[in-house]
Amino acid sequence: LAVWKYTVDGSNGQGQPDLSFAGKGAVTHDGGAGVGEYCTDIAVHSDGKVYVVGTSDNGNNVLLRYTPAGVLDTSFNGTGIQTFNTTPAYDIRRAALDTSGRLYLTGTTANDIFLARFDAAGALDTTFGGGGVVTRDQSGDQDEGHGVTVDPATGIVYVTGRTAPPLQFPFFIPFWNAV
């Protein structure tokens, strides 16, 4: 996985690597020998912490949190890294943060939409839904979560995606009040 940070304020020329981030404007994460990884989304909290979500070739999902300086944040799961592996497999598509620093993930599992919540310390939040994850079979066929956002005023989580007939893309589901 790789994360780049660019300037937009002109201090280092707009669109240039921000050298305050890991000393070079970029960080990478290697999942291990022979394991390819790719990033599926990124979210930045108001405190500057950077959340990166991705998937590896071996089917594992990974969540990483970096400090504003581009260093893995060890207050997140003790290492800055959290793996998220389930059966059936969860295909993470997007991430969003709420004002408390909780991370929401959406995507697809077993032809259903899922929404998972992790607390600010990086643990799956078992107070949310059934053990930290809720699923929704919107159409009775193939359903996919492709976008997620949290309304900062109400805490309500919204998910968009694709679904097989009889419903058609685009659609949105106001999930649960997540406060």
Short mmCIF file of C-alpha atoms in Angstrom, two decimals:
data_model
loop_
_atom_site.label_atom_id
_atom_site.label_comp_id
_atom_site.label_asym_id
_atom_site.label_seq_id
_atom_site.Cartn_x
_atom_site.Cartn_y
_atom_site.Cartn_z
CA LEU A 1 0.00 0.00 0.00
CA ALA A 2 1.21 3.52 -0.63
CA VAL A 3 0.03 6.92 0.58
CA TRP A 4 1.19 10.24 -0.85
CA LYS A 5 0.53 13.66 0.64
CA TYR A 6 0.68 16.78 -1.51
CA THR A 7 0.75 20.46 -0.66
CA VAL A 8 -2.10 22.73 -1.67
CA ASP A 9 -1.20 25.90 0.19
CA GLY A 10 1.84 26.97 -1.80
CA SER A 11 4.36 26.50 1.05
CA ASN A 12 6.29 23.98 -1.05
CA GLY A 13 4.65 24.83 -4.34
CA GLN A 14 1.14 23.58 -4.92
CA GLY A 15 0.90 19.93 -5.92
CA GLN A 16 4.35 19.04 -4.61
CA PRO A 17 5.07 16.23 -2.14
CA ASP A 18 4.52 17.45 1.43
CA LEU A 19 7.89 16.69 3.02
CA SER A 20 6.41 16.96 6.53
CA PHE A 21 4.73 13.60 5.82
CA ALA A 22 7.25 10.82 6.55
CA GLY A 23 10.07 13.13 5.48
CA LYS A 24 9.43 12.51 1.79
CA GLY A 25 5.70 13.03 1.21
CA ALA A 26 4.89 9.32 1.01
CA VAL A 27 4.72 6.11 3.02
CA THR A 28 4.41 2.50 1.93
CA HIS A 29 3.30 -0.66 3.71
CA ASP A 30 4.51 -4.13 2.78
CA GLY A 31 2.15 -6.95 3.77
CA GLY A 32 4.84 -9.60 3.70
CA ALA A 33 6.71 -11.87 1.34
CA GLY A 34 4.85 -12.39 -1.90
CA VAL A 35 1.67 -10.66 -0.74
CA GLY A 36 0.44 -7.87 -2.99
CA GLU A 37 -1.74 -5.21 -1.39
CA TYR A 38 -3.82 -2.40 -2.76
CA CYS A 39 -5.58 0.53 -1.17
CA THR A 40 -9.34 0.81 -1.61
CA ASP A 41 -9.92 4.07 0.25
CA ILE A 42 -8.47 6.73 2.51
CA ALA A 43 -10.04 9.03 5.11
CA VAL A 44 -8.54 11.87 7.12
CA HIS A 45 -9.88 12.82 10.54
CA SER A 46 -10.14 16.45 11.64
CA ASP A 47 -7.12 15.84 13.92
CA GLY A 48 -5.00 15.00 10.85
CA LYS A 49 -4.78 11.24 11.39
CA VAL A 50 -4.83 9.35 8.10
CA TYR A 51 -6.82 6.10 7.81
CA VAL A 52 -6.01 3.76 4.93
CA VAL A 53 -8.03 0.65 4.09
CA GLY A 54 -7.02 -2.03 1.66
CA THR A 55 -7.01 -5.65 0.61
CA SER A 56 -4.23 -8.11 -0.07
CA ASP A 57 -3.87 -10.89 -2.62
CA ASN A 58 -4.34 -13.47 0.16
CA GLY A 59 -7.83 -12.11 0.95
CA ASN A 60 -6.93 -10.27 4.14
CA ASN A 61 -8.24 -6.77 4.69
CA VAL A 62 -5.97 -4.25 6.36
CA LEU A 63 -6.63 -0.96 8.13
CA LEU A 64 -3.75 1.40 8.85
CA ARG A 65 -3.65 4.67 10.73
CA TYR A 66 -0.88 7.20 10.31
CA THR A 67 -0.13 10.28 12.38
CA PRO A 68 -0.17 13.64 10.59
CA ALA A 69 3.61 13.20 10.30
CA GLY A 70 3.22 9.96 8.30
CA VAL A 71 4.23 7.50 11.03
CA LEU A 72 2.13 4.45 11.91
CA ASP A 73 0.01 5.48 14.92
CA THR A 74 0.64 2.89 17.65
CA SER A 75 -2.42 4.08 19.61
CA PHE A 76 -4.40 2.30 16.87
CA ASN A 77 -4.44 -1.42 17.73
CA GLY A 78 -0.97 -1.13 19.34
CA THR A 79 0.83 -1.13 15.98
CA GLY A 80 -1.07 1.26 13.71
CA ILE A 81 -2.27 -1.78 11.76
CA GLN A 82 -5.48 -3.80 12.10
CA THR A 83 -6.38 -6.80 9.98
CA PHE A 84 -10.02 -7.58 9.28
CA ASN A 85 -10.66 -11.12 8.12
CA THR A 86 -14.00 -12.86 8.11
CA THR A 87 -15.86 -15.78 6.64
CA PRO A 88 -17.47 -15.18 4.28
CA ALA A 89 -14.93 -12.72 2.94
CA TYR A 90 -15.61 -8.98 3.11
CA ASP A 91 -14.65 -6.93 0.05
CA ILE A 92 -14.01 -3.44 1.46
CA ARG A 93 -14.82 -0.64 -0.98
CA ARG A 94 -15.02 2.60 1.03
CA ALA A 95 -14.36 4.15 4.44
CA ALA A 96 -15.69 7.12 6.41
CA LEU A 97 -15.02 8.63 9.82
CA ASP A 98 -17.38 10.12 12.36
CA THR A 99 -16.53 13.02 14.65
CA SER A 100 -15.41 10.59 17.40
CA GLY A 101 -12.81 8.95 15.15
CA ARG A 102 -14.80 5.76 14.60
CA LEU A 103 -14.14 4.19 11.21
CA TYR A 104 -16.98 2.85 9.04
CA LEU A 105 -16.34 0.45 6.19
CA THR A 106 -18.71 -0.67 3.46
CA GLY A 107 -18.53 -3.15 0.63
CA THR A 108 -19.83 -6.59 -0.24
CA THR A 109 -20.03 -9.93 1.50
CA ALA A 110 -21.88 -13.02 0.28
CA ASN A 111 -23.83 -10.87 -2.22
CA ASP A 112 -24.99 -8.47 0.51
CA ILE A 113 -24.00 -4.96 1.53
CA PHE A 114 -22.08 -4.73 4.78
CA LEU A 115 -21.30 -1.89 7.14
CA ALA A 116 -18.63 -2.38 9.82
CA ARG A 117 -17.54 -0.02 12.58
CA PHE A 118 -14.18 0.17 14.31
CA ASP A 119 -13.61 2.28 17.41
CA ALA A 120 -10.98 5.01 17.58
CA ALA A 121 -8.48 2.55 19.10
CA GLY A 122 -8.76 0.21 16.08
CA ALA A 123 -10.96 -2.55 17.53
CA LEU A 124 -14.09 -3.84 15.84
CA ASP A 125 -16.88 -2.05 17.76
CA THR A 126 -19.03 -4.91 19.02
CA THR A 127 -21.63 -2.45 20.35
CA PHE A 128 -22.58 -1.72 16.73
CA GLY A 129 -25.03 -4.08 15.03
CA GLY A 130 -24.24 -7.76 15.44
CA GLY A 131 -20.66 -7.87 16.68
CA GLY A 132 -19.52 -4.72 14.88
CA VAL A 133 -20.94 -5.55 11.46
CA VAL A 134 -24.39 -5.25 9.90
CA THR A 135 -25.41 -6.67 6.54
CA ARG A 136 -28.31 -5.85 4.28
CA ASP A 137 -29.84 -7.88 1.50
CA GLN A 138 -31.45 -5.09 -0.50
CA SER A 139 -32.59 -6.99 -3.57
CA GLY A 140 -32.36 -10.70 -2.84
CA ASP A 141 -29.53 -10.87 -5.38
CA GLN A 142 -26.13 -9.17 -5.81
CA ASP A 143 -25.83 -6.04 -3.64
CA GLU A 144 -22.68 -3.95 -3.23
CA GLY A 145 -21.81 -1.03 -1.00
CA HIS A 146 -19.75 1.52 -2.94
CA GLY A 147 -19.84 4.66 -0.81
CA VAL A 148 -20.27 5.60 2.83
CA THR A 149 -20.52 8.89 4.70
CA VAL A 150 -21.50 10.00 8.18
CA ASP A 151 -23.64 13.09 8.78
CA PRO A 152 -21.61 14.97 11.43
CA ALA A 153 -24.70 16.72 12.79
CA THR A 154 -26.82 13.60 13.36
CA GLY A 155 -24.39 10.65 13.30
CA ILE A 156 -26.52 8.87 10.72
CA VAL A 157 -24.53 6.68 8.33
CA TYR A 158 -25.45 6.63 4.63
CA VAL A 159 -24.36 3.94 2.20
CA THR A 160 -24.62 4.04 -1.60
CA GLY A 161 -24.06 1.22 -3.99
CA ARG A 162 -25.24 -1.12 -6.67
CA THR A 163 -27.96 -3.69 -6.50
CA ALA A 164 -29.46 -6.21 -8.90
CA PRO A 165 -33.05 -5.82 -10.16
CA PRO A 166 -35.69 -5.01 -9.11
CA LEU A 167 -33.79 -2.03 -7.64
CA GLN A 168 -31.31 -0.20 -9.84
CA PHE A 169 -28.18 1.86 -9.30
CA PRO A 170 -27.89 4.41 -7.89
CA PHE A 171 -29.55 4.01 -4.56
CA PHE A 172 -28.77 5.00 -1.02
CA ILE A 173 -29.63 3.44 2.29
CA PRO A 174 -29.80 5.52 5.43
CA PHE A 175 -28.42 2.84 7.73
CA TRP A 176 -28.61 3.18 11.48
CA ASN A 177 -28.19 6.09 13.78
CA ALA A 178 -24.60 5.32 14.71
CA VAL A 179 -24.26 7.76 17.60
#
